[in-house]
PDB file of C-alpha atoms in Angstrom:
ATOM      1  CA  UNK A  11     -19.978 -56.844 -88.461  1.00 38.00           C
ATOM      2  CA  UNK A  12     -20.780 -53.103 -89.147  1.00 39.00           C
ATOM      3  CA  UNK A  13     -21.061 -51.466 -91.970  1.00 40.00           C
ATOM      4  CA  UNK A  14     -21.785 -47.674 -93.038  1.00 42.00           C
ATOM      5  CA  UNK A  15     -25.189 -46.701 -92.765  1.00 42.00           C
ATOM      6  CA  UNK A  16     -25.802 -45.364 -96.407  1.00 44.00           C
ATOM      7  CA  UNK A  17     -24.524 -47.867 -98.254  1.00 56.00           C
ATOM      8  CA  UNK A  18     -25.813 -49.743-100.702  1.00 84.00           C
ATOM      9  CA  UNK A  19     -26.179 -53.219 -99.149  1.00 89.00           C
ATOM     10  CA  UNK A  20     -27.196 -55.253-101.946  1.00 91.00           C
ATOM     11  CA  UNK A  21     -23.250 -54.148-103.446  1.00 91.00           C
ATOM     12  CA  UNK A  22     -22.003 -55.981-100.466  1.00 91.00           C
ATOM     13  CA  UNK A  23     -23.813 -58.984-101.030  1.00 92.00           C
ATOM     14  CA  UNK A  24     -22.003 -62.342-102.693  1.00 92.00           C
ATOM     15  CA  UNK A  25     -23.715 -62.394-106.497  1.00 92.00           C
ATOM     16  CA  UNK A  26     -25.503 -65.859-105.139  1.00 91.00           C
ATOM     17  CA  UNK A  27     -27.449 -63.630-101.974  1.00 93.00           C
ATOM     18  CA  UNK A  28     -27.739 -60.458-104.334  1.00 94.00           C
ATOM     19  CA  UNK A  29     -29.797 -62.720-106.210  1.00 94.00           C
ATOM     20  CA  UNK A  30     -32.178 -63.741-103.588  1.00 95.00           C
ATOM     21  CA  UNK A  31     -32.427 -60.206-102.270  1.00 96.00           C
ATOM     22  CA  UNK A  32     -33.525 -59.008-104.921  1.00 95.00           C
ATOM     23  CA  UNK A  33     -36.636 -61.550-104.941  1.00 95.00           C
ATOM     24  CA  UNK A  34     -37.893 -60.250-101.734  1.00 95.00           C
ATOM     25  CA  UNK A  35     -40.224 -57.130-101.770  1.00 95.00           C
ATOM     26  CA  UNK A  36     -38.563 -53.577-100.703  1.00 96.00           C
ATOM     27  CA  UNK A  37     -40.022 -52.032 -97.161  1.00 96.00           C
ATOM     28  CA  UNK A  38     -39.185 -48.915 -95.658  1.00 97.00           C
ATOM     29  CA  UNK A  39     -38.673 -48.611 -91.666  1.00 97.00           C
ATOM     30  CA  UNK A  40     -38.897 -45.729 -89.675  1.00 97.00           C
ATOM     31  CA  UNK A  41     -35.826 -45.372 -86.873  1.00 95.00           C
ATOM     32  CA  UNK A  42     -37.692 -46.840 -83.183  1.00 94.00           C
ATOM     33  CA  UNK A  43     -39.909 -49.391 -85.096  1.00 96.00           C
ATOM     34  CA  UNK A  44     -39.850 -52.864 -84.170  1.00 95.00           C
ATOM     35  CA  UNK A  45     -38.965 -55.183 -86.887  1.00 93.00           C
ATOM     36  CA  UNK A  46     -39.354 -58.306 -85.088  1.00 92.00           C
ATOM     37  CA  UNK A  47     -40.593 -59.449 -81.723  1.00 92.00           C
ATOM     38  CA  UNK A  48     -39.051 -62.946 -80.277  1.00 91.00           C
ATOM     39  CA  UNK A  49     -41.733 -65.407 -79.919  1.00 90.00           C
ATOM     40  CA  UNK A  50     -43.459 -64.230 -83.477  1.00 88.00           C
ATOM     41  CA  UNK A  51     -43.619 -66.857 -86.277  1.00 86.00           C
ATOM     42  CA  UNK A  52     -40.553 -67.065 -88.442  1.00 85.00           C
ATOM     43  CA  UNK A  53     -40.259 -67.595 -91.935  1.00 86.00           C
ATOM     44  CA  UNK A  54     -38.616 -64.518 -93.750  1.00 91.00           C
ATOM     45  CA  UNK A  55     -35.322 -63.151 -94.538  1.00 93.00           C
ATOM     46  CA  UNK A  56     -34.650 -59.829 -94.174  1.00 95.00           C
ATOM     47  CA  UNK A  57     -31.861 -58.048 -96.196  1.00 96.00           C
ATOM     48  CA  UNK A  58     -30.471 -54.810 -95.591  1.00 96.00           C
ATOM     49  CA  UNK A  59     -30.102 -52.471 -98.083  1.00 96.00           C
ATOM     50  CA  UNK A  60     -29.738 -49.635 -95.690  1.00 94.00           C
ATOM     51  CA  UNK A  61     -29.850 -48.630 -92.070  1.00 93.00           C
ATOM     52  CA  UNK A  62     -29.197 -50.221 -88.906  1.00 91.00           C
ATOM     53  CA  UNK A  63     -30.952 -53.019 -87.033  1.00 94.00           C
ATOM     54  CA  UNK A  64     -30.534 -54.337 -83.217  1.00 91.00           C
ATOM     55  CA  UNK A  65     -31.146 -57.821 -82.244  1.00 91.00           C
ATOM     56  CA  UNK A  66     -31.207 -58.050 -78.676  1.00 90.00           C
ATOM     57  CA  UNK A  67     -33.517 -59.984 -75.573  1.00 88.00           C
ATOM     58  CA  UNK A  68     -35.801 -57.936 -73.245  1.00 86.00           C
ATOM     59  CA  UNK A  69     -36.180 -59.134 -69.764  1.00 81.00           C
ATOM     60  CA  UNK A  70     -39.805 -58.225 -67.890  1.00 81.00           C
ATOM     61  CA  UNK A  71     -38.254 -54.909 -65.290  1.00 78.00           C
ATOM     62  CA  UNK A  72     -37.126 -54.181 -68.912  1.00 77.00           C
ATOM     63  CA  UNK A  73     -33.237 -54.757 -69.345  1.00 80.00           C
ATOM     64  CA  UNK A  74     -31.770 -55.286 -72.628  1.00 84.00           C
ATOM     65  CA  UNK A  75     -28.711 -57.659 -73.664  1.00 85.00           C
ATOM     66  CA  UNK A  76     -27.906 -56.907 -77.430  1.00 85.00           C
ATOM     67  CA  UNK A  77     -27.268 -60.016 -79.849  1.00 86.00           C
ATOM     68  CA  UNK A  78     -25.431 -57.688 -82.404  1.00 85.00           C
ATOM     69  CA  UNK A  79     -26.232 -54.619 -84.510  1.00 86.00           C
ATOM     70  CA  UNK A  80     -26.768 -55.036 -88.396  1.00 90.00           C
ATOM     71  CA  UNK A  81     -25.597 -52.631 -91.071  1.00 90.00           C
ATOM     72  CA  UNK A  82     -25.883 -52.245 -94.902  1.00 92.00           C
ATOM     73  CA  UNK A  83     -24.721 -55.931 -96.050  1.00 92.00           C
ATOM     74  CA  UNK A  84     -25.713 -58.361 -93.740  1.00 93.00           C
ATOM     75  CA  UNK A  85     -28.907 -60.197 -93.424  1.00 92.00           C
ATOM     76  CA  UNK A  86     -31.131 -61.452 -90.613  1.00 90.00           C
ATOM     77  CA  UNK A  87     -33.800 -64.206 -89.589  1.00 87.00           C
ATOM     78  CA  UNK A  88     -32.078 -67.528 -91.116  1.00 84.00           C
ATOM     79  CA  UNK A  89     -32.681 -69.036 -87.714  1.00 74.00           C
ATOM     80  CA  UNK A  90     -36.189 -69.400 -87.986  1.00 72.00           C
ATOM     81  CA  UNK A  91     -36.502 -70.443 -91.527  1.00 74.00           C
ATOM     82  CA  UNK A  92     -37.332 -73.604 -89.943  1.00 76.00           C
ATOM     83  CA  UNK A  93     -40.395 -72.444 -89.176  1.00 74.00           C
ATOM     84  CA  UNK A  94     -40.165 -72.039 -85.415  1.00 81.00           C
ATOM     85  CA  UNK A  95     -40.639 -68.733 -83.327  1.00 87.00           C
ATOM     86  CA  UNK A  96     -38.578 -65.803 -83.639  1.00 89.00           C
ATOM     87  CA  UNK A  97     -35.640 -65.802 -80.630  1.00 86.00           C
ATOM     88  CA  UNK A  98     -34.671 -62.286 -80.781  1.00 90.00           C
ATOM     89  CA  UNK A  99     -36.333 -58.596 -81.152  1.00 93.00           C
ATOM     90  CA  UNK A 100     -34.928 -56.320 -83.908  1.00 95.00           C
ATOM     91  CA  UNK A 101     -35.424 -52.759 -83.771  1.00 95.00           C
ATOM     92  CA  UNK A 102     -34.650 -50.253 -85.716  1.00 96.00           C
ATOM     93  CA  UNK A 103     -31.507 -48.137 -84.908  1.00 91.00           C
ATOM     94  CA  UNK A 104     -31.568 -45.863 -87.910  1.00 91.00           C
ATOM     95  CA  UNK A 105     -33.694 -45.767 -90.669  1.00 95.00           C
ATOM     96  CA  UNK A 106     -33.713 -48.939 -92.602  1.00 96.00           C
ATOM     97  CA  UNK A 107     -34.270 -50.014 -95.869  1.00 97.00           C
ATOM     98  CA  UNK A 108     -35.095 -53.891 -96.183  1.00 97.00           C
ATOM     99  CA  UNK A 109     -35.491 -56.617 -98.744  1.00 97.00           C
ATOM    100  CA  UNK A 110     -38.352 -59.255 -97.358  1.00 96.00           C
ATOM    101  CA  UNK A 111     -37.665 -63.113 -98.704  1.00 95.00           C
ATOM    102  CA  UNK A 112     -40.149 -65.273 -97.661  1.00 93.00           C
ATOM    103  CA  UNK A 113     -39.215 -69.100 -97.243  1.00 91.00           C
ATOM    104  CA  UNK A 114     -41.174 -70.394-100.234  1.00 92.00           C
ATOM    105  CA  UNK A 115     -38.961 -67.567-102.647  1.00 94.00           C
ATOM    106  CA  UNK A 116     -35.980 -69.105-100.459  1.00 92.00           C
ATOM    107  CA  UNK A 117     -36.146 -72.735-101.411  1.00 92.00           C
ATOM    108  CA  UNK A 118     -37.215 -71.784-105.037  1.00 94.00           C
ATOM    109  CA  UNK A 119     -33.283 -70.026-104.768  1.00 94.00           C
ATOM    110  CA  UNK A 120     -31.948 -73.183-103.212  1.00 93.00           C
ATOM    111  CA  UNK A 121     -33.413 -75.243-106.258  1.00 94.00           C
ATOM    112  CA  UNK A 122     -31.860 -73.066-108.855  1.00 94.00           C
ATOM    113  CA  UNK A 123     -28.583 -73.095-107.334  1.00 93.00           C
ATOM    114  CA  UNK A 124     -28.415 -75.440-104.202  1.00 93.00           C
ATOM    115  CA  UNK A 125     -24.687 -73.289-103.374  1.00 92.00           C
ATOM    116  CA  UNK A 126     -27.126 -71.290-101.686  1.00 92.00           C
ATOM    117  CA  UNK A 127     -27.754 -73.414 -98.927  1.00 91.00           C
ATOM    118  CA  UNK A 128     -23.996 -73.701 -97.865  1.00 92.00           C
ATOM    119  CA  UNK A 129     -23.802 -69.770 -97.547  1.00 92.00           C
ATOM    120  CA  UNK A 130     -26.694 -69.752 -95.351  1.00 90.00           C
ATOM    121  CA  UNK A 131     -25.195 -72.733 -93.316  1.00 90.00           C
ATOM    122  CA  UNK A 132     -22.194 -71.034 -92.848  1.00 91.00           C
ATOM    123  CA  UNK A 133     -23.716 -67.688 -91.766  1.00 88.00           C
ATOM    124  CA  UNK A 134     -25.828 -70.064 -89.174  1.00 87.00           C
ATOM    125  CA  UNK A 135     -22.369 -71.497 -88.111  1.00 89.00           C
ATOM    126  CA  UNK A 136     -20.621 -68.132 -87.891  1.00 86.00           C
ATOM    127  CA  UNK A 137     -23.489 -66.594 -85.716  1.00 84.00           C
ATOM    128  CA  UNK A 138     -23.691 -69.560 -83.232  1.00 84.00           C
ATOM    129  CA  UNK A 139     -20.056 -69.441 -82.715  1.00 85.00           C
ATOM    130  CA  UNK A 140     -20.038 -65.810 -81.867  1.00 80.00           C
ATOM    131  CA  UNK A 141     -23.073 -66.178 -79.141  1.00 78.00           C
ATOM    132  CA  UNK A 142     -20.665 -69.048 -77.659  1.00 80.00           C
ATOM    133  CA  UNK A 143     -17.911 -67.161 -77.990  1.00 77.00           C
ATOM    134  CA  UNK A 144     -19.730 -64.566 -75.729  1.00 73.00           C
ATOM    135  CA  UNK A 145     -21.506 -66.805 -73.971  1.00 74.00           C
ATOM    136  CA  UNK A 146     -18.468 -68.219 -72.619  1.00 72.00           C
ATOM    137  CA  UNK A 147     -17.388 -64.110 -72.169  1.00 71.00           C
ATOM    138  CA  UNK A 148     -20.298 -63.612 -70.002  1.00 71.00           C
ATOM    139  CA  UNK A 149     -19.606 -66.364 -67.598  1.00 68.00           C
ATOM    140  CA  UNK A 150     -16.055 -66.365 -67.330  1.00 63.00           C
ATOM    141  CA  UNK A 151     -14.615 -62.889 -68.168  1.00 71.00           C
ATOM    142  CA  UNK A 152     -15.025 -59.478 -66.612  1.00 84.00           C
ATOM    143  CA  UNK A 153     -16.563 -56.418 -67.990  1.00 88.00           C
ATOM    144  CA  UNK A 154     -13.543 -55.744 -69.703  1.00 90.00           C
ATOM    145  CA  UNK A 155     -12.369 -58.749 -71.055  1.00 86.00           C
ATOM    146  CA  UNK A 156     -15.790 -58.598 -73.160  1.00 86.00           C
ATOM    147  CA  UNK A 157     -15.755 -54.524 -74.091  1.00 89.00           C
ATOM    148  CA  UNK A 158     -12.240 -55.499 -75.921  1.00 88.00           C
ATOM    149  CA  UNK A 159     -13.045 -57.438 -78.629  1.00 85.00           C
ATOM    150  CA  UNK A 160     -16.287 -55.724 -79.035  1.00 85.00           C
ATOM    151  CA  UNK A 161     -14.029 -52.865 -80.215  1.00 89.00           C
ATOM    152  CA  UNK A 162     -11.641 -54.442 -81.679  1.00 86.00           C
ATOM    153  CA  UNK A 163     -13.883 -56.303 -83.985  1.00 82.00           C
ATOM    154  CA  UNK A 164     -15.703 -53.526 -84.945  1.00 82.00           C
ATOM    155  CA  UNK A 165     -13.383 -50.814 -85.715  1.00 86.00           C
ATOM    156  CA  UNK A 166     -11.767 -51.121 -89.454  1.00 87.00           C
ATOM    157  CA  UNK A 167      -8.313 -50.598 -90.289  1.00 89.00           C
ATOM    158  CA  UNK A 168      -7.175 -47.198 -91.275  1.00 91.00           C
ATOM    159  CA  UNK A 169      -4.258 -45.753 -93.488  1.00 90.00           C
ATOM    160  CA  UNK A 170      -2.486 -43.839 -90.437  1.00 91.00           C
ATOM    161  CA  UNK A 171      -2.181 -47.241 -88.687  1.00 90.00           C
ATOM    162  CA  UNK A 172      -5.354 -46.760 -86.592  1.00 92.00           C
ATOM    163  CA  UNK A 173      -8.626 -48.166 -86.179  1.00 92.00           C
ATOM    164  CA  UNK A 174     -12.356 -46.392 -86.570  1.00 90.00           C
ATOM    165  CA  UNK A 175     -15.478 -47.963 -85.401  1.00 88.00           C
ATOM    166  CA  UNK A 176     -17.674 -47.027 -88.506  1.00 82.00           C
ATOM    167  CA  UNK A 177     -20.959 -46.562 -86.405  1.00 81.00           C
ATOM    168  CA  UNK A 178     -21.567 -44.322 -83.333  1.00 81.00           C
ATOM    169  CA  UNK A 179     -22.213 -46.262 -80.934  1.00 83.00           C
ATOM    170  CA  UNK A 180     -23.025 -44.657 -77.378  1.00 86.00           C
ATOM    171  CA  UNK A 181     -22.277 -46.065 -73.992  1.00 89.00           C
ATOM    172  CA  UNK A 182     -25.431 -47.432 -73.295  1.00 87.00           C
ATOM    173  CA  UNK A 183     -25.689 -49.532 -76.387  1.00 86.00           C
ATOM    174  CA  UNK A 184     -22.061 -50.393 -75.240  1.00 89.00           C
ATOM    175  CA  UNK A 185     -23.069 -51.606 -72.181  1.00 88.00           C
ATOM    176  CA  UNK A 186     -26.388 -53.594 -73.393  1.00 85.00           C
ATOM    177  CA  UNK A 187     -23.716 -55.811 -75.361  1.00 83.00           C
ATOM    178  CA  UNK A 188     -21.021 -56.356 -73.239  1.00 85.00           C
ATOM    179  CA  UNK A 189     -23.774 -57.144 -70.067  1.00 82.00           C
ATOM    180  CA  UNK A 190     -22.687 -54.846 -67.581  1.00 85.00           C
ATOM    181  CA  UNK A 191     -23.620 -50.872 -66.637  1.00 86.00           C
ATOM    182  CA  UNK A 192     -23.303 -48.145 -68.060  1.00 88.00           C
ATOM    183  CA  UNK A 193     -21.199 -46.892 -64.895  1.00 91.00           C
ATOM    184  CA  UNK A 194     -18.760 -49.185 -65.475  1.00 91.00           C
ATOM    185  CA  UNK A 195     -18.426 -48.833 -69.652  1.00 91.00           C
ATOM    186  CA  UNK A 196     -17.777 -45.053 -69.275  1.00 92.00           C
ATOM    187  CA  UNK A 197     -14.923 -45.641 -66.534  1.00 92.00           C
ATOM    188  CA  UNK A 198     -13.595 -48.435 -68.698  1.00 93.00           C
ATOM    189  CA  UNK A 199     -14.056 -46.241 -71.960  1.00 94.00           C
ATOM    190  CA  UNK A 200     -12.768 -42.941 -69.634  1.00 93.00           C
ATOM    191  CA  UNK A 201      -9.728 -45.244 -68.401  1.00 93.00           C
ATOM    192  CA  UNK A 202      -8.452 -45.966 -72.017  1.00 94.00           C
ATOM    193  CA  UNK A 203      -8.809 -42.230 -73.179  1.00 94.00           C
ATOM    194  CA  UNK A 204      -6.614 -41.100 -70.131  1.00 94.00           C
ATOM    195  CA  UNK A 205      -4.058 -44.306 -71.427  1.00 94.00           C
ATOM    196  CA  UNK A 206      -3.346 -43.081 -75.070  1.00 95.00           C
ATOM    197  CA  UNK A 207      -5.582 -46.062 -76.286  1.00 95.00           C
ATOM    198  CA  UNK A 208      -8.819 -44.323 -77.421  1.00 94.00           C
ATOM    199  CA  UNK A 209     -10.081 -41.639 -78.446  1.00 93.00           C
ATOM    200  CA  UNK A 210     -13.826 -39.815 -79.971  1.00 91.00           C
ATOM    201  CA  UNK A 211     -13.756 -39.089 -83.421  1.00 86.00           C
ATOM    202  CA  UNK A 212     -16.820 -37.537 -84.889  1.00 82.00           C
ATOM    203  CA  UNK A 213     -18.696 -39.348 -82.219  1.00 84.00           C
ATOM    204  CA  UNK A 214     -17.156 -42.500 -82.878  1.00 88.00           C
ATOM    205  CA  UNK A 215     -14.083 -44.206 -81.386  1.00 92.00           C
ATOM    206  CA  UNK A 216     -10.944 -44.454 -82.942  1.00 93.00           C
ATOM    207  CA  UNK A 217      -8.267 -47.433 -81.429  1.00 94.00           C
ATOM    208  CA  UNK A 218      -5.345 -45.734 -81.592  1.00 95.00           C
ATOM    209  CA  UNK A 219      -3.195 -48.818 -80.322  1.00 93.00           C
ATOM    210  CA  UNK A 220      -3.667 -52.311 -79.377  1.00 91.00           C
ATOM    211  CA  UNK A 221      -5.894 -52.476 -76.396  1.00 91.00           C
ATOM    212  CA  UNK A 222      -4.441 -54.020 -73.679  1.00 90.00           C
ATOM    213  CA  UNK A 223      -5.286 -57.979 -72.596  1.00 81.00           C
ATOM    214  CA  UNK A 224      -6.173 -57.311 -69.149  1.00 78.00           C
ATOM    215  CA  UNK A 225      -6.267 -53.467 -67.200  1.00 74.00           C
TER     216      UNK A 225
END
């Protein structure tokens, strides 16, 4: 999920996680920087209190497939709280502001109120059912069936009826999510302007109807 870039994230938080964010030391990121490289040691939490981050996987003649991109709000790194290696890079998108949690400050929030560990279980649970939700995308659906509900999902409802992707995202990050070119996102994205579906608003895209099933 996506969330405006200047807000406060620690607002967003349930009381529970506010509480363990604000444990965790406050860093500073520069846009470009990488957070985290997969294969590092895990052990931290890292809350966003502003900014953007990118999870994604880097193959060696450098193509990217992106995991998801994290706003105000949301928190990453529970996966490796067991200890094991990072799976995923996270860079940087726009300037972040982060709340660190190491595991030991972690379990010391578990003791106090073990409710703690359900949330986390059920962000786990939410996360692994989106990668084989687009897992299953990848391998059986075409570039469009997956560019769909990567807009739908991301665009919030508006008063006029409409919806508004609250991030710019450009055609190129498109692309690195849904697992095809950039060719082909700009003739889908081009094809659904021309169709009264979409359209750019400050930068952004706006659903103006119900995207189609299949085109």
């Amino acid at each position: 999920m996506t969330h405006p870039a200047d807000e406060d994230g620690l607002a967003l938080l349930s009381p529970a996680m506010r509480g363990v964010a604000e444990r965790g030391a406050e860093r500073r990121y520069r846009r470009g920087a990488l957070l985290i490289q997969e294969g590092d040691p895990g052990g931290t939490l890292y809350f966003i209190v502003r900014g953007r981050l990118r999870a994604y996987a880097a193959s060696a003649d450098g193509q990217e497939f992106t995991y998801g991109i994290y706003g105000a709000g949301e928190y990453m790194g529970e996966l490796s709280l067991d200890g094991g290696p990072r799976s995923a890079n996270v860079i940087v998108e726009q300037a972040a502001v982060c709340r660190i949690v190491t595991r030991q400050t972690l379990e010391q929030c578990i003791a106090e109120r073990p409710e703690l560990a359900f949330e986390l279980l059920a962000k786990v649970i939410h996360r692994a059912r989106n990668l084989s939700t687009r897992a299953r995308d990848l391998a059986l659906g075409d570039a469009y069936s997956r560019l769909v509900p990567l807009l739908r999902d991301a665009a919030l409802p508006q008063p006029d009826g409409t919806r508004w992707m609250p991030v710019a995202l450009t055609q190129e990050q498109l692309a690195q999510q849904v697992g095809c070119s950039r060719t082909m996102v700009t003739k889908l994205l081009g094809d659904l302007v021309r169709g009264g579906y979409l359209r750019q608003d400050q930068r952004r895209w706006r659903l103006l109807r119900p995207l189609p099933p299949r085109w």
